Structure formats: C-alpha cells, structure tokens
Coordinates of C-alpha atoms in Angstrom, one line a residue:
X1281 CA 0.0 0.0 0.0
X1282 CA 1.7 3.7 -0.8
X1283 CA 2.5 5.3 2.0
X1284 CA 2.7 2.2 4.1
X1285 CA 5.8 2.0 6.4
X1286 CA 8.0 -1.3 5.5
X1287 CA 7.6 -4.2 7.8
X1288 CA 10.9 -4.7 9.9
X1289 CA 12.8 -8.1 9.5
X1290 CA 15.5 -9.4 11.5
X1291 CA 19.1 -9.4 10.6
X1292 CA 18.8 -12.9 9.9
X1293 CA 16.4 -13.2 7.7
X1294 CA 16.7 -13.5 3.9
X1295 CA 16.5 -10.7 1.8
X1296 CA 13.4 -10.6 -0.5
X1297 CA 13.6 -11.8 -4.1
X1298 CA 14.1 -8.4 -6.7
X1299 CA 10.9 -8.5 -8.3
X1300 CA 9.4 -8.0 -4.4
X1301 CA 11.7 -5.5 -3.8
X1302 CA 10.9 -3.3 -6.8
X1303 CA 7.0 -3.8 -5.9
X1304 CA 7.3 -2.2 -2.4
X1305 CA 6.5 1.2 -2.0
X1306 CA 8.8 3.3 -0.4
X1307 CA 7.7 5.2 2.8
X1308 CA 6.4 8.5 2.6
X1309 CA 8.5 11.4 4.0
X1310 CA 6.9 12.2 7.7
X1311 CA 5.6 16.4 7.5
X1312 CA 7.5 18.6 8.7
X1313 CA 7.0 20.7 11.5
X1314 CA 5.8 24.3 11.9
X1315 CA 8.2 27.0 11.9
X1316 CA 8.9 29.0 15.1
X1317 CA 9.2 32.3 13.3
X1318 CA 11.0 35.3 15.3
X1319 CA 10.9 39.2 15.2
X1320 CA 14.7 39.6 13.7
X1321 CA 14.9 43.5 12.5
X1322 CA 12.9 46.5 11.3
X1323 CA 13.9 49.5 9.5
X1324 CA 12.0 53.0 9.7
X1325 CA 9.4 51.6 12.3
X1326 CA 6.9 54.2 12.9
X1327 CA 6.1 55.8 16.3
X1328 CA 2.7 55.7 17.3
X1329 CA 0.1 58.1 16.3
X1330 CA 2.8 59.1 13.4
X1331 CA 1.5 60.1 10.3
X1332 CA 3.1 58.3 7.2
X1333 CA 4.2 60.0 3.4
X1334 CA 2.3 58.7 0.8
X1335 CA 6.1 58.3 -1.3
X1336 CA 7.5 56.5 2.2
X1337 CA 5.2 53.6 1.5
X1338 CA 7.1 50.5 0.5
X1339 CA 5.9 49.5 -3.2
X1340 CA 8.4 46.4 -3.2
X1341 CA 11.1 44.2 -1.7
X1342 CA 13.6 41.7 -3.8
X1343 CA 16.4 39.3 -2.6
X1344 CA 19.3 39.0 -4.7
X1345 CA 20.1 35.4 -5.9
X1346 CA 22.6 34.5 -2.8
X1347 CA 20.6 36.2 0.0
X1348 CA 23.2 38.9 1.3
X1349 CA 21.4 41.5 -0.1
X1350 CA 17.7 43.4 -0.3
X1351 CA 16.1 45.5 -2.1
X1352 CA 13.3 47.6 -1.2
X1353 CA 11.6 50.7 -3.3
X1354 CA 9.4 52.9 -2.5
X1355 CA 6.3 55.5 -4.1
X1356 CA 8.4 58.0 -4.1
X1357 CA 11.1 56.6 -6.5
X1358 CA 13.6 55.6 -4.0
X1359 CA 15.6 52.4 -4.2
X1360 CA 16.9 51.2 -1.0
X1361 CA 19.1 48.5 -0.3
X1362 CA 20.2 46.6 2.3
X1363 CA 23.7 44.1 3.2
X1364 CA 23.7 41.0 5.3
X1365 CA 26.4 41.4 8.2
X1366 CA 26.1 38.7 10.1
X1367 CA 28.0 36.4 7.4
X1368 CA 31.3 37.1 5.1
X1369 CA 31.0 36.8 1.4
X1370 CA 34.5 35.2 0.6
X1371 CA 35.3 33.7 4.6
X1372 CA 37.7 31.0 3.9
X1373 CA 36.9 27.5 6.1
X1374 CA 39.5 28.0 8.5
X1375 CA 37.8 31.7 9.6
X1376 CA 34.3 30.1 8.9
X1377 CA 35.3 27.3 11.7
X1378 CA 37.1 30.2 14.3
X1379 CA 33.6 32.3 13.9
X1380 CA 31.8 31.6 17.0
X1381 CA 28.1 31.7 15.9
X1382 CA 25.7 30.0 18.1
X1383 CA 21.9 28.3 17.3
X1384 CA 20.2 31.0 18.0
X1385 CA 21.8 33.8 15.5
X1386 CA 19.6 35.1 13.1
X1387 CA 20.4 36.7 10.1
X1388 CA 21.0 40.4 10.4
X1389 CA 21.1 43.3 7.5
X1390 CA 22.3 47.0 8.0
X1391 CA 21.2 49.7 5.6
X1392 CA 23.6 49.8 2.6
X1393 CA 23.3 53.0 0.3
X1394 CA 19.7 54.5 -1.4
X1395 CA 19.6 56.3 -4.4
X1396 CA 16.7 57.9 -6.6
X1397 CA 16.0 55.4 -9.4
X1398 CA 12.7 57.3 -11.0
X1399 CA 10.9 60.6 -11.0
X1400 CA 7.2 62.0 -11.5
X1401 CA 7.0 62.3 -15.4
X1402 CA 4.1 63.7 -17.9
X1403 CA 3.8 62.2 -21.3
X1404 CA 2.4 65.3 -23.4
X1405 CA 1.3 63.5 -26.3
X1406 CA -1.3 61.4 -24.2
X1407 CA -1.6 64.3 -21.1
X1408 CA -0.8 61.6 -18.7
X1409 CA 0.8 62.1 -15.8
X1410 CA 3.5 59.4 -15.1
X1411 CA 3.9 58.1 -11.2
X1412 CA 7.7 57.9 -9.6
X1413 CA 6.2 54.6 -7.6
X1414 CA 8.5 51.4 -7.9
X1415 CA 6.7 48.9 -9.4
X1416 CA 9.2 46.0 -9.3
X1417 CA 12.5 45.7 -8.7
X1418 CA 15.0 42.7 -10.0
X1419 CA 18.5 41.8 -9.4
X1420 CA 20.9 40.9 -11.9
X1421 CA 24.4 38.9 -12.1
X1422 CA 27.2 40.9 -9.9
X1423 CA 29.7 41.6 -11.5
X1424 CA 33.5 42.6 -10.4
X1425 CA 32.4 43.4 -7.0
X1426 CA 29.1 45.7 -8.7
X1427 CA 25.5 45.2 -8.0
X1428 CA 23.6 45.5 -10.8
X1429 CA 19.6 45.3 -10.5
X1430 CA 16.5 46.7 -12.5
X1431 CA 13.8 49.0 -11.5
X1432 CA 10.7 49.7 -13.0
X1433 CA 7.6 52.3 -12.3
X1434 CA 4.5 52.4 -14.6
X1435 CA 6.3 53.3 -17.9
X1436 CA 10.0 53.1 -17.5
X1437 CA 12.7 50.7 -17.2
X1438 CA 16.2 51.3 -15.2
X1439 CA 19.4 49.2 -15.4
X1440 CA 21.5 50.4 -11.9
X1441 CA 25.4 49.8 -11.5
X1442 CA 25.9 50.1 -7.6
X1443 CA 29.9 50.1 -7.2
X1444 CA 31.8 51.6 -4.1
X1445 CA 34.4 53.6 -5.6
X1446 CA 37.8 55.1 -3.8
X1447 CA 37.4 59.1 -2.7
X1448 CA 40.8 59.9 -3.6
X1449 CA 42.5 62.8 -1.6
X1450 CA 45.4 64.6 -2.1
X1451 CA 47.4 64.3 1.2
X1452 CA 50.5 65.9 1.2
X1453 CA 51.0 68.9 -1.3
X1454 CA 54.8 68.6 -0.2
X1455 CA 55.8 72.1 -1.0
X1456 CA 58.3 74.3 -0.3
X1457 CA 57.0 77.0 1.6
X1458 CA 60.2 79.2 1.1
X1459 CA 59.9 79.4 -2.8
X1460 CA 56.2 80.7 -2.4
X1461 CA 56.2 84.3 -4.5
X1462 CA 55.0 87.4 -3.2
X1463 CA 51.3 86.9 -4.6
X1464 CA 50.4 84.4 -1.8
X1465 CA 50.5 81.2 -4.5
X1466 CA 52.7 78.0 -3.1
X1467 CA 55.7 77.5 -4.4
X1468 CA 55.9 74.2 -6.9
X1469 CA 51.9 75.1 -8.6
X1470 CA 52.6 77.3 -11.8
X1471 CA 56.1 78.8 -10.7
X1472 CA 58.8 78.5 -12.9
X1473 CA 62.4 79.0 -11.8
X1474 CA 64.3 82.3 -13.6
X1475 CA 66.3 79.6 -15.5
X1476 CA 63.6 78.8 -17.3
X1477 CA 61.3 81.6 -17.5
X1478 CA 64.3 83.4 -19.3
X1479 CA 64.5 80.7 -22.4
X1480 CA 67.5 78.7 -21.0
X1481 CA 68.1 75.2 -21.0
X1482 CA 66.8 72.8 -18.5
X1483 CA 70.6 72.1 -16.3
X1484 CA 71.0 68.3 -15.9
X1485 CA 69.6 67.0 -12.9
X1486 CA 66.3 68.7 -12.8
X1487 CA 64.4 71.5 -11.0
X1488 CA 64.9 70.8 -7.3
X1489 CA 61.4 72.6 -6.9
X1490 CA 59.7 70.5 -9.3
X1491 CA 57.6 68.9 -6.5
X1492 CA 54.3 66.5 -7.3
X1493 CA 51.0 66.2 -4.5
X1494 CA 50.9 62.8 -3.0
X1495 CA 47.1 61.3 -3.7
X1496 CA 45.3 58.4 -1.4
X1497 CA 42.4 56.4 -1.5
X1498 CA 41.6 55.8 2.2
X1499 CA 37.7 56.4 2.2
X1500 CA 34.9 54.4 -0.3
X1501 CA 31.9 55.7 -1.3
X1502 CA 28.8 54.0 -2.7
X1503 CA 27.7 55.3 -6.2
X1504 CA 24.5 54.1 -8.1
X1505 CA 24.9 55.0 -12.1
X1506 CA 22.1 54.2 -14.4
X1507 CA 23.6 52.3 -17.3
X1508 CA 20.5 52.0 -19.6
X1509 CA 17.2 53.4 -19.8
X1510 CA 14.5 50.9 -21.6
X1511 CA 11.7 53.7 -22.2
X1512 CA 8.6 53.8 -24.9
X1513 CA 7.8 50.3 -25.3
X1514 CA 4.9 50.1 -23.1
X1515 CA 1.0 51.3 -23.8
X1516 CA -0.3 50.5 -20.2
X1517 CA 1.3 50.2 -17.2
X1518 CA 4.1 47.9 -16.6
X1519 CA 2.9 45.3 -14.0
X1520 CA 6.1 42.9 -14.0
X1521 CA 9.7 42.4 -14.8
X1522 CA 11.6 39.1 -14.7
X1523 CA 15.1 38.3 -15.5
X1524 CA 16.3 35.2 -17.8
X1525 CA 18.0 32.5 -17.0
X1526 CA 20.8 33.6 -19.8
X1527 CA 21.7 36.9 -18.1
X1528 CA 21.6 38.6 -21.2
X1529 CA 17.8 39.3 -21.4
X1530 CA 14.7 40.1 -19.7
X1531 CA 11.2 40.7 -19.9
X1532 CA 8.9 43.5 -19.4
X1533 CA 4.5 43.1 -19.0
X1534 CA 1.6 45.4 -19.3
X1535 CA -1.7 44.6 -19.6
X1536 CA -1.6 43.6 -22.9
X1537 CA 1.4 42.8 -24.3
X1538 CA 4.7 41.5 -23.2
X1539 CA 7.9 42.3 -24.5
X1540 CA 11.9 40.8 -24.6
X1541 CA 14.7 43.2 -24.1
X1542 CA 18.6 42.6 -24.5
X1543 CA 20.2 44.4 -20.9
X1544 CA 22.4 45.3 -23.6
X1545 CA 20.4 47.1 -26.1
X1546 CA 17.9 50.0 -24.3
X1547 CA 16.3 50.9 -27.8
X1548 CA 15.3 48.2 -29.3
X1549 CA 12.7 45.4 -27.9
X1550 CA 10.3 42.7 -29.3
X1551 CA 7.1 41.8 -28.3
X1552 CA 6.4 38.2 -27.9
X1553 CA 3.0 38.2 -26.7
X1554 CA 0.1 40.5 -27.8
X1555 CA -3.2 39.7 -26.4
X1556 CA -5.2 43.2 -27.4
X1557 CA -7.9 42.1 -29.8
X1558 CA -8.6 44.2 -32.8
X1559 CA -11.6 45.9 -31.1
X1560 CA -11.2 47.2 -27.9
X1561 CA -14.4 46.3 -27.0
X1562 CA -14.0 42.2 -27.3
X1563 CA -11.4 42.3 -24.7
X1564 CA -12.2 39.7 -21.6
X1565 CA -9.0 39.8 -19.8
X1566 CA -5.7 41.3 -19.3
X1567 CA -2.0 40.4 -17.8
X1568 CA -1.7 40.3 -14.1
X1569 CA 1.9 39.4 -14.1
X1570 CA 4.9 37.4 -15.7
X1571 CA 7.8 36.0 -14.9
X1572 CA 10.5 33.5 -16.8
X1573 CA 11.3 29.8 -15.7
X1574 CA 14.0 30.0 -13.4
X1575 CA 16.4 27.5 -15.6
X1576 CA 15.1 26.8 -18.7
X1577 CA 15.7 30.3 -20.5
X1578 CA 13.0 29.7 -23.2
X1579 CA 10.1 28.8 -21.0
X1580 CA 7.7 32.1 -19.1
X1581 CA 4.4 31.6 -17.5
X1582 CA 1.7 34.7 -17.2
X1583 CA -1.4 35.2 -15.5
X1584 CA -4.3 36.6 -16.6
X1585 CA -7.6 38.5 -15.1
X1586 CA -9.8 35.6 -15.2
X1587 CA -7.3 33.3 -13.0
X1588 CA -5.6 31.3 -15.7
X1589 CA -2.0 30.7 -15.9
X1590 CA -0.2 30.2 -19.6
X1591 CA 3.1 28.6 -19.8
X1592 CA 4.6 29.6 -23.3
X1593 CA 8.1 28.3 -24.8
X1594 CA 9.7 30.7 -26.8
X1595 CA 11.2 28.4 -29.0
X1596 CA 7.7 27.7 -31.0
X1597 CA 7.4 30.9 -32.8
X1598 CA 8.9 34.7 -32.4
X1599 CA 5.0 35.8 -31.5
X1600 CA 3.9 33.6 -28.8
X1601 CA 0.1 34.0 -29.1
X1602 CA 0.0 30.2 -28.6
X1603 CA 0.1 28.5 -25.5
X1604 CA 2.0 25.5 -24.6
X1605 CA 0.0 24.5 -21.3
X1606 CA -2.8 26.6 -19.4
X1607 CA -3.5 26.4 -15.8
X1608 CA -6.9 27.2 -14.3
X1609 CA -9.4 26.0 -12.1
X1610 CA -13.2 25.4 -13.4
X1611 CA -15.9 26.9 -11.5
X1612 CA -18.5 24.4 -9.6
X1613 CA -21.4 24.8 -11.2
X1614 CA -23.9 27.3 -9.8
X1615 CA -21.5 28.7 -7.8
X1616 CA -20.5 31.8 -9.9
X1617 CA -21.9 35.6 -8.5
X1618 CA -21.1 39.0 -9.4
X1619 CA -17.1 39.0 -7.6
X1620 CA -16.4 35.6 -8.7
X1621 CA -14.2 36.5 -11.9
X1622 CA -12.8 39.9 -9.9
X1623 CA -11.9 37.4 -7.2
X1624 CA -10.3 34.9 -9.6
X1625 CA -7.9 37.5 -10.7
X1626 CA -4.3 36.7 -10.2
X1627 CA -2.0 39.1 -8.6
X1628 CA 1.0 37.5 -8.2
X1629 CA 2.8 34.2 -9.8
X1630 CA 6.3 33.0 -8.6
X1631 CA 8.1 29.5 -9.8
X1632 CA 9.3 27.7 -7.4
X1633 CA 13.0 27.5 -7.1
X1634 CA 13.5 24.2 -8.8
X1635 CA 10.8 25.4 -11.5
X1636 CA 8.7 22.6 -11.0
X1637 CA 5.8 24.6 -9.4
X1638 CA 4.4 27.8 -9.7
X1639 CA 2.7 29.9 -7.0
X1640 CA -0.3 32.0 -7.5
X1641 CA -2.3 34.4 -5.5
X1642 CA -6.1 35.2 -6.3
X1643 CA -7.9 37.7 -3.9
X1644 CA -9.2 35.1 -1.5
X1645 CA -6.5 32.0 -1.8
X1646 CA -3.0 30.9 -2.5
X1647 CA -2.7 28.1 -5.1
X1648 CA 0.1 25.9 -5.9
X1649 CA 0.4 24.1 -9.6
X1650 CA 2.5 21.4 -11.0
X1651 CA 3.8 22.0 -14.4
X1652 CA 3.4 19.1 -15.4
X1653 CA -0.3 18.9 -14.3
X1654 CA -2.6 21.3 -15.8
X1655 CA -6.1 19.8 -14.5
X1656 CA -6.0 21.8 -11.9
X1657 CA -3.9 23.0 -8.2
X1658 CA -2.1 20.6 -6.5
X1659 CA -2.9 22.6 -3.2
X1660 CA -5.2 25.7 -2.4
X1661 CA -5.0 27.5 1.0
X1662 CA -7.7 30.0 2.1
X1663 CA -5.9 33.3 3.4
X1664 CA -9.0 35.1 4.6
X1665 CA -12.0 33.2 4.2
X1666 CA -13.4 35.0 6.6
X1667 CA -13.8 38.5 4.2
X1668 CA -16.0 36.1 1.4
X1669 CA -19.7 37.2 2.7
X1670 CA -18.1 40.8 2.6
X1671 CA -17.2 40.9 -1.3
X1672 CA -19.8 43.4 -1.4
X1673 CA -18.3 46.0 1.3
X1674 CA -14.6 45.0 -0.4
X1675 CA -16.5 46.0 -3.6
X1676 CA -17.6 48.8 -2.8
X1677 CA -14.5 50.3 -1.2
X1678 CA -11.8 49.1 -3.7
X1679 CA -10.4 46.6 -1.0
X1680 CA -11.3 43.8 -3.8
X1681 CA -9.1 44.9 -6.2
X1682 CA -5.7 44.9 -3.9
X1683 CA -2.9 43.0 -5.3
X1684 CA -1.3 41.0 -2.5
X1685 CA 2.2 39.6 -3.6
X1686 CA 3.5 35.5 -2.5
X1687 CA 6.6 33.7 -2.0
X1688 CA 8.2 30.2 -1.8
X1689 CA 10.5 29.2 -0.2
X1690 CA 13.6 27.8 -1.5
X1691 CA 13.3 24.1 -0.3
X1692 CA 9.9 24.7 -1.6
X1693 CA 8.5 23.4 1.5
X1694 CA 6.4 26.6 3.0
X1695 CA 4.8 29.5 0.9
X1696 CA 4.0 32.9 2.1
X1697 CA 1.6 35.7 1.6
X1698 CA 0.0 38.9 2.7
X1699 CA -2.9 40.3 4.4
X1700 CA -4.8 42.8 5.8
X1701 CA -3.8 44.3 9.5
X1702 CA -0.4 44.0 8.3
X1703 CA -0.5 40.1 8.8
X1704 CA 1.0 37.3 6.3
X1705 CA 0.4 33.8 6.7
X1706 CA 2.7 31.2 6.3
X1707 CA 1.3 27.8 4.6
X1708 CA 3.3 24.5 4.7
X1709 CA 2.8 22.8 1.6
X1710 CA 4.9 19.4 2.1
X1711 CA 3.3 16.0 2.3
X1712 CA 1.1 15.6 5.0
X1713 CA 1.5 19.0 5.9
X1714 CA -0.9 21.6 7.9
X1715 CA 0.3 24.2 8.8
X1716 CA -1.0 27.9 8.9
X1717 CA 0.8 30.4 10.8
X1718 CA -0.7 34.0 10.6
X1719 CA 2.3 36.3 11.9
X1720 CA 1.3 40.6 12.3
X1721 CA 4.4 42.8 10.7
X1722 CA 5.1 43.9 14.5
X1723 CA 8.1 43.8 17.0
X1724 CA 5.8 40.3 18.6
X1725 CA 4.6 38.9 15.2
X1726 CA 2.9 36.0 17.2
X1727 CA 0.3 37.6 19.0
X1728 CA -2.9 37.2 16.4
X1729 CA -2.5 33.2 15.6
X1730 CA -5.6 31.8 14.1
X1731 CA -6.8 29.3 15.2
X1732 CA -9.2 27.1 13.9
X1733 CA -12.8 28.4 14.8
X1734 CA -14.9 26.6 17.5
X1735 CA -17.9 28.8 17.7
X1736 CA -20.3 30.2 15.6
X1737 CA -19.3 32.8 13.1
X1738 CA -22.4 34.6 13.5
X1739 CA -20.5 38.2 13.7
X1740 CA -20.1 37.9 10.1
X1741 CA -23.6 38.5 9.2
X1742 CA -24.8 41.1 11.3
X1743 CA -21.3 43.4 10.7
X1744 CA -22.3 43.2 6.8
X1745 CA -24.6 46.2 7.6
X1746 CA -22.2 47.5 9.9
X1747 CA -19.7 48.3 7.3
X1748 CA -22.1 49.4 4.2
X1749 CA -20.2 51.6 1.8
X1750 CA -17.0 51.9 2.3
X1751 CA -18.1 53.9 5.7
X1752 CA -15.3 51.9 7.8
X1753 CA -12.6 49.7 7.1
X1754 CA -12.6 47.2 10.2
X1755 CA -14.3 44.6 11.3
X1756 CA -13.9 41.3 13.5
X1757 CA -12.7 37.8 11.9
X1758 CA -13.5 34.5 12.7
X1759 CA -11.0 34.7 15.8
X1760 CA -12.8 37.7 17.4
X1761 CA -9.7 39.9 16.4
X1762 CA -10.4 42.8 14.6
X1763 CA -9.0 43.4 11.6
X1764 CA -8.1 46.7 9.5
X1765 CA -8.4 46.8 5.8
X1766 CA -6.9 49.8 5.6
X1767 CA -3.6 48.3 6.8
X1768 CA -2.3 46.1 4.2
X1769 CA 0.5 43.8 3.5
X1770 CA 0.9 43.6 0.0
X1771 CA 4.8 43.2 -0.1
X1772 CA 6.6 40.6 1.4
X1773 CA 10.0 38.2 0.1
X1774 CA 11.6 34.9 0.9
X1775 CA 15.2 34.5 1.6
X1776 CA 16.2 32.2 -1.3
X1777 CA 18.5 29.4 1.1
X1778 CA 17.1 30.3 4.6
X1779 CA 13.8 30.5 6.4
X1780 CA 14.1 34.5 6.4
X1781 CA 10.5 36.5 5.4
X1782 CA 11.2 40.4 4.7
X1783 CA 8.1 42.0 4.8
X1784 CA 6.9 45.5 3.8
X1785 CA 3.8 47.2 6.2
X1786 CA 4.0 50.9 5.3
X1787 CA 7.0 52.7 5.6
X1788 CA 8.5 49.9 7.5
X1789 CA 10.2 47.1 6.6
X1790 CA 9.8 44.0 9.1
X1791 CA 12.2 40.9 9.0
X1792 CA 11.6 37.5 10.9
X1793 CA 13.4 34.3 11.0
X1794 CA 12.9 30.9 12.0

C-alpha cells in the first residue's frame, strides 16, 4: 500500500527476491513541523500616532540570488538596499570554523546605500501624468564586486550599477614654503624657476622645486549609475519584470502585451505576446503578471484576469500567441456571483525555485500548480475566508481589487503571503502537511495566531450592515480579532536558502526568522 511504512525483518532473515523488492513502496516522507518564526529586525518603524508619506510607503522588496542583499523601493522613486552582516562573502573554512556563531543567530542586514531610481514624469502627447512609484525591482548577475539590478515604475525601465568607488585625496602637497612668490600662491603650482622663465636650458639633474601632491584612496563611497534606460515600449502600465535564466535578457508586461529586451540594447525590444484584440471592445482579460522559468531560459508563465495561468516556450514561434500549457481552475457549477471573476484575478505568480511549481495568489486564496499537471492546483489554501460574505463592502471600497504579492521558499516546502492588519500567513505545503501560521508585521509577530474556529461565526452577518459603503474599514474575523483593511501587507519576500520572510507594512520594513 503507498505510504505504508515497511515491515521490519531481522538481521537474519533472507533478503526478498528483486521483483518484491521493486514492488514495495517506499515510505512517505513524515511532514515537517511548523516553523517558530521570530521578530529579527525593522527598518523606519513608525512611532505611534505618526502620520506616514504617501512616497514612504514601501511599493516592493527583492532578494538578490545569494541572499546577502535586499532590495526595497518605495512610491516615491527611492531604491533602497540593504547588506547581510552577520556572514562574510568570501570567509575561507579556516575563519568560517574560528567564527563563534551559536543556534540562535539570526540573520542580520544594516542599511547599505539608497539612491533615486525614477521621477514623476508627464507624457504630453497622451496628457498623462506618469507616477515615480517602484513597481518591481530585479537583481541581476554581480559583476567585479558591482551590484547591478532593475527597477521599473508604470512606464520606465532602469538598469543600476551600484559600485563603491575610492574618494581619492590629495594628502600631502609637499611644497616648499620658502619658494612661495609674493602673490600668496605656493611654491611648486605654476612657478617656474628664472632659468627657465628666461628661455635657457633645462641644467642636468632637474628642477629641485619640481615637486608633485601625493594622492590616497583611504575612504569608499557607494555610487549608483544608471547604465541604460529601456523607455517607450509600453501602452499600459508595466505590472512585472523578470530576469532570464541567460543573463543577457529580460522581460517586461503590461496589460496587454509582453515584451523581450537585451540588458544590452535600451532601444530596441520585441514583443512576444500580444493579447489586445482588434476591437477594444472584445477584450475579456488582461495580464496580471509574468515572470520567466528559473532554468530553462526559453520557457515564461503569465497570468491573466480571469485566474488562468499560460506557460509559453519561446522556441515555437517569435509571436507567442500560442500557448503550450494553461492552468486554471473550473468553477462548480452554480457557484459563480457577481465577484467571482474579480476574485479569480491573479496578482502575483512565482516558480518555485526548482521550477517545477508555480505559486499563484487570487484575492481570496494561495494556489500551488505542477507543471506538469494542468487539471487543476495541486494545493489551495484560504488566506482570509473570513472577508468572502463581505465581497460586497470589499467591492464597494476598492479593497477587492488589492494585489497582494507570494513567495516560496527555496526548499519549496512553505509558501508565504500577505494580508490585511499587516499580517502574512505562512502555509506549509509538504506532504502531510498543515500548517498555517498567521504572523502581524510587529516587533511580537505571534500575537494574532488563528486558530481554527470553535464557535459560531455569526458576527459575520450582522457586521455586513455595519460596514455598508465603504463607511469603515474594520471589522472582526473568525478569531474575534479585529482586523483593518486599511492596513495592508501587499509586499513581502523569501530568503532564497534560509527561512528568512522580509516584509513591507507601510513605511516599515519587518524581517523575521525561524
């Protein structure tokens, strides 16, 4: 039977014949445990009662591809990143093996250097006014000790060089103060001896005054240069970036049509998929978000509006209208209402490190898919079930149409997502698994665990009226916590090697470890 355990024999007895051995099943893995998750660090947590900037907010957060360093930008342009200090990039063993770290050290980062990546634009041609707001954020390969990443807002694409370079100084002028002339210049800096002032030769030997400035490099300073600017390629706003596999190219996504760019080349692109029909008016659905296969640089997935996912290989034609495999989940008959395709809408999509899975989030649930098994999620978990006889108050305040980001992590045992009061919940989605840990973005992230409920959820129903027309934005869950829709947490990352969950509520930017 699969899943059975094997029967033990004793050291003595015979070993079973091959074709037995090849018909039992091997025992299935036991789940892992839940995750103790800590409060590790916060950067530019609020006071209470402080009022927060509209450009402060945090618009997104990004890991490079080893983990020692973060990315975070912000609505006002701003990119921000971060260094791990509590490891050493190029520690030899023998230093690694001196270092005394204990269990219980968690990761730490320190703020590294922020520059300003985009500003408030206004195309004149279409009288639009162009938002400074980081959309996405993506690192690149590093290159001879250089960070290089890319940053997008609604229209524009920036490749960033981040390099510390040497403030050189000069020193030591090492001049002979007795040689100075009468006009108060030093002697040595435009002062020519009367030998050669008058026309005569130079003497053998030199000019003994003839005296050069000594210049050092002691300090370093961190300088961001935009290399390339990848501009006027885009109709609608830019929802996603992802990098390829190749390091040589990447791709950019509105809402209609995708294109590939060369980092190399800024004004040149080509569009591989174009899904704008040739009247406006047939349109159904639009692209939520893309992002390229982690290893196989000729295979993207995209989502759409109406909660499917498309897998596409590039290798089929230079216009990818044609799918290779779709992902999405059929309806139960009877079942569809007015929200059910604005709920189905996915917001996010991330493969999973090994690229054999890819994460989605809709409004109301976190889905996992095989790629190799398009009839339908291999796992859903509910985030907050208790907002779905409330689609009408979400509706009518805009909450509906939030776009709540996800993550994996990279043994692809545990993915992550966002809420509202500033909470994320953390699924396991091994064999065998259940766990659900909600954590709140606060200095004691464990203080709103839900639990299961065991009483009635009759509160639902009679706060429906309570919060008719957008009037207020709180209300109690299933728990008998309250929760805050006008707190959100929409931004949140996964360390790609360790259990390490940077998280973006507001201004602030919460870290926690397990």
């Amino acid at each position: 039977m699969n899943g059975a355990a094997a029967p033990e024999r004793s050291p003595s007895a015979s070993p079973p014949p091959p074709a037995q051995a090849q018909a039992q099943a091997p025992p299935s893995p036991s789940p892992t445990q839940p995750l103790e998750w800590r409060f590790s660090q916060v950067f530019g947590e609020r006071s209470a009662g402080e009022e927060v900037q509209d450009v402060d907010i945090i618009s997104a957060i990004e890991f490079n591809e080893s983990g020692h360093h973060l990315a975070t930008g912000d609505r006002g342009g701003r990119v921000v990143l971060f260094e791990r200090t509590d490891v050493k990039d190029h520690a030899c063993r023998k230093d690694a093996e001196k270092a005394d770290y204990s269990i219980s050290r968690h990761p730490e980062f320190r703020y590294k250097t922020e520059f300003q990546s985009h500003e408030p634009e206004f195309d004149y041609l279409k009288s639009l006014e162009i938002e400074e707001k980081i959309n996405q954020i993506k690192w690149c390969q590093a290159a001879n000790g250089a960070l290089f990443l890319l940053s997008t807002n609604d229209k524009t694409i920036k490749f960033w060089k981040v390099q510390e370079k040497k403030v050189k100084k000069v020193s030591e002028m090492n001049l002979d103060h007795s040689t100075a002339p009468a006009n108060g210049s030093p002697g040595g800096v435009g002062y020519l001896s009367p030998s050669l002032s008058n026309g005569n030769a130079l003497k053998p030997g030199g000019l003994p005054l003839l005296r050069l400035p000594v210049v050092t490099s002691q300090e370093t300073s961190l300088a961001a240069s935009c290399r390339r600017v990848y501009a006027h390629a885009h109709d609608y706003h830019i929802n996603s970036i992802s990098n390829n596999s190749d390091g040589e190219t990447f791709i950019s996504a509105d809402d209609l049509r995708i294109n590939l760019w060369n980092l190399e080349i800024s004004n040149q692109s080509f569009n591989i998929i174009d899904v704008k029909p040739t009247n406006m008016e047939d349109l159904t659905e639009v692209i939520t978000s893309a992002e390229f296969h982690p290893t196989h640089c000729n295979t993207l997935a995209y989502s759409s509006s109406k909660g499917s996912i498309r897998l596409v290989d590039l290798r089929q034609s230079a216009l990818c209208d044609t799918h290779s495999q779709i992902f999405e989940q059929h309806e139960a008959p009877g079942s569809r209402s007015f929200f059910t395709e604005i709920i189905a809408s996915i917001s996010d999509i991330k493969f999973s490190k090994d690229g054999r899975h890819i994460l989605s989030r809709d409004y109301m649930t976190l889905k996992l898919w095989d790629v190799k098994m398009n009839s339908g999620p291999v796992a859903t978990f509910q985030v907050h079930e208790y907002l779905r006889p409330k689609l009408c108050d979400l509706y009518e305040n805009d909450s509906i149409f939030d776009k709540f980001e996800c993550c994996q992590s990279g043994d692809g045992l545990r993915v992550a997502t966002g809420s509202y009061s500033n909470i994320f919940r953390v699924f396991g989605c091994g064999t065998g698994s259940s766990e659900a840990t909600t954590l709140e973005a606060t200095r004691n992230p464990t203080r709103r665990q839900l639990q299961n409920p065991t009483r009635a959820t009759r509160s639902l129903s009679t706060l429906t009226r309570a919060v008719r027309r957008g009037g207020e934005s709180t209300g109690i869950d299933v728990n008998g916590n309250s929760y805050d829709l006008s707190t959100k947490l929409l931004h949140l990352a996964w360390h790609p090697s360790e259990n390490l969950i940077a998280c973006a509520a507001a201004n602030s930017l919460y870290m926690y470890y397990a």
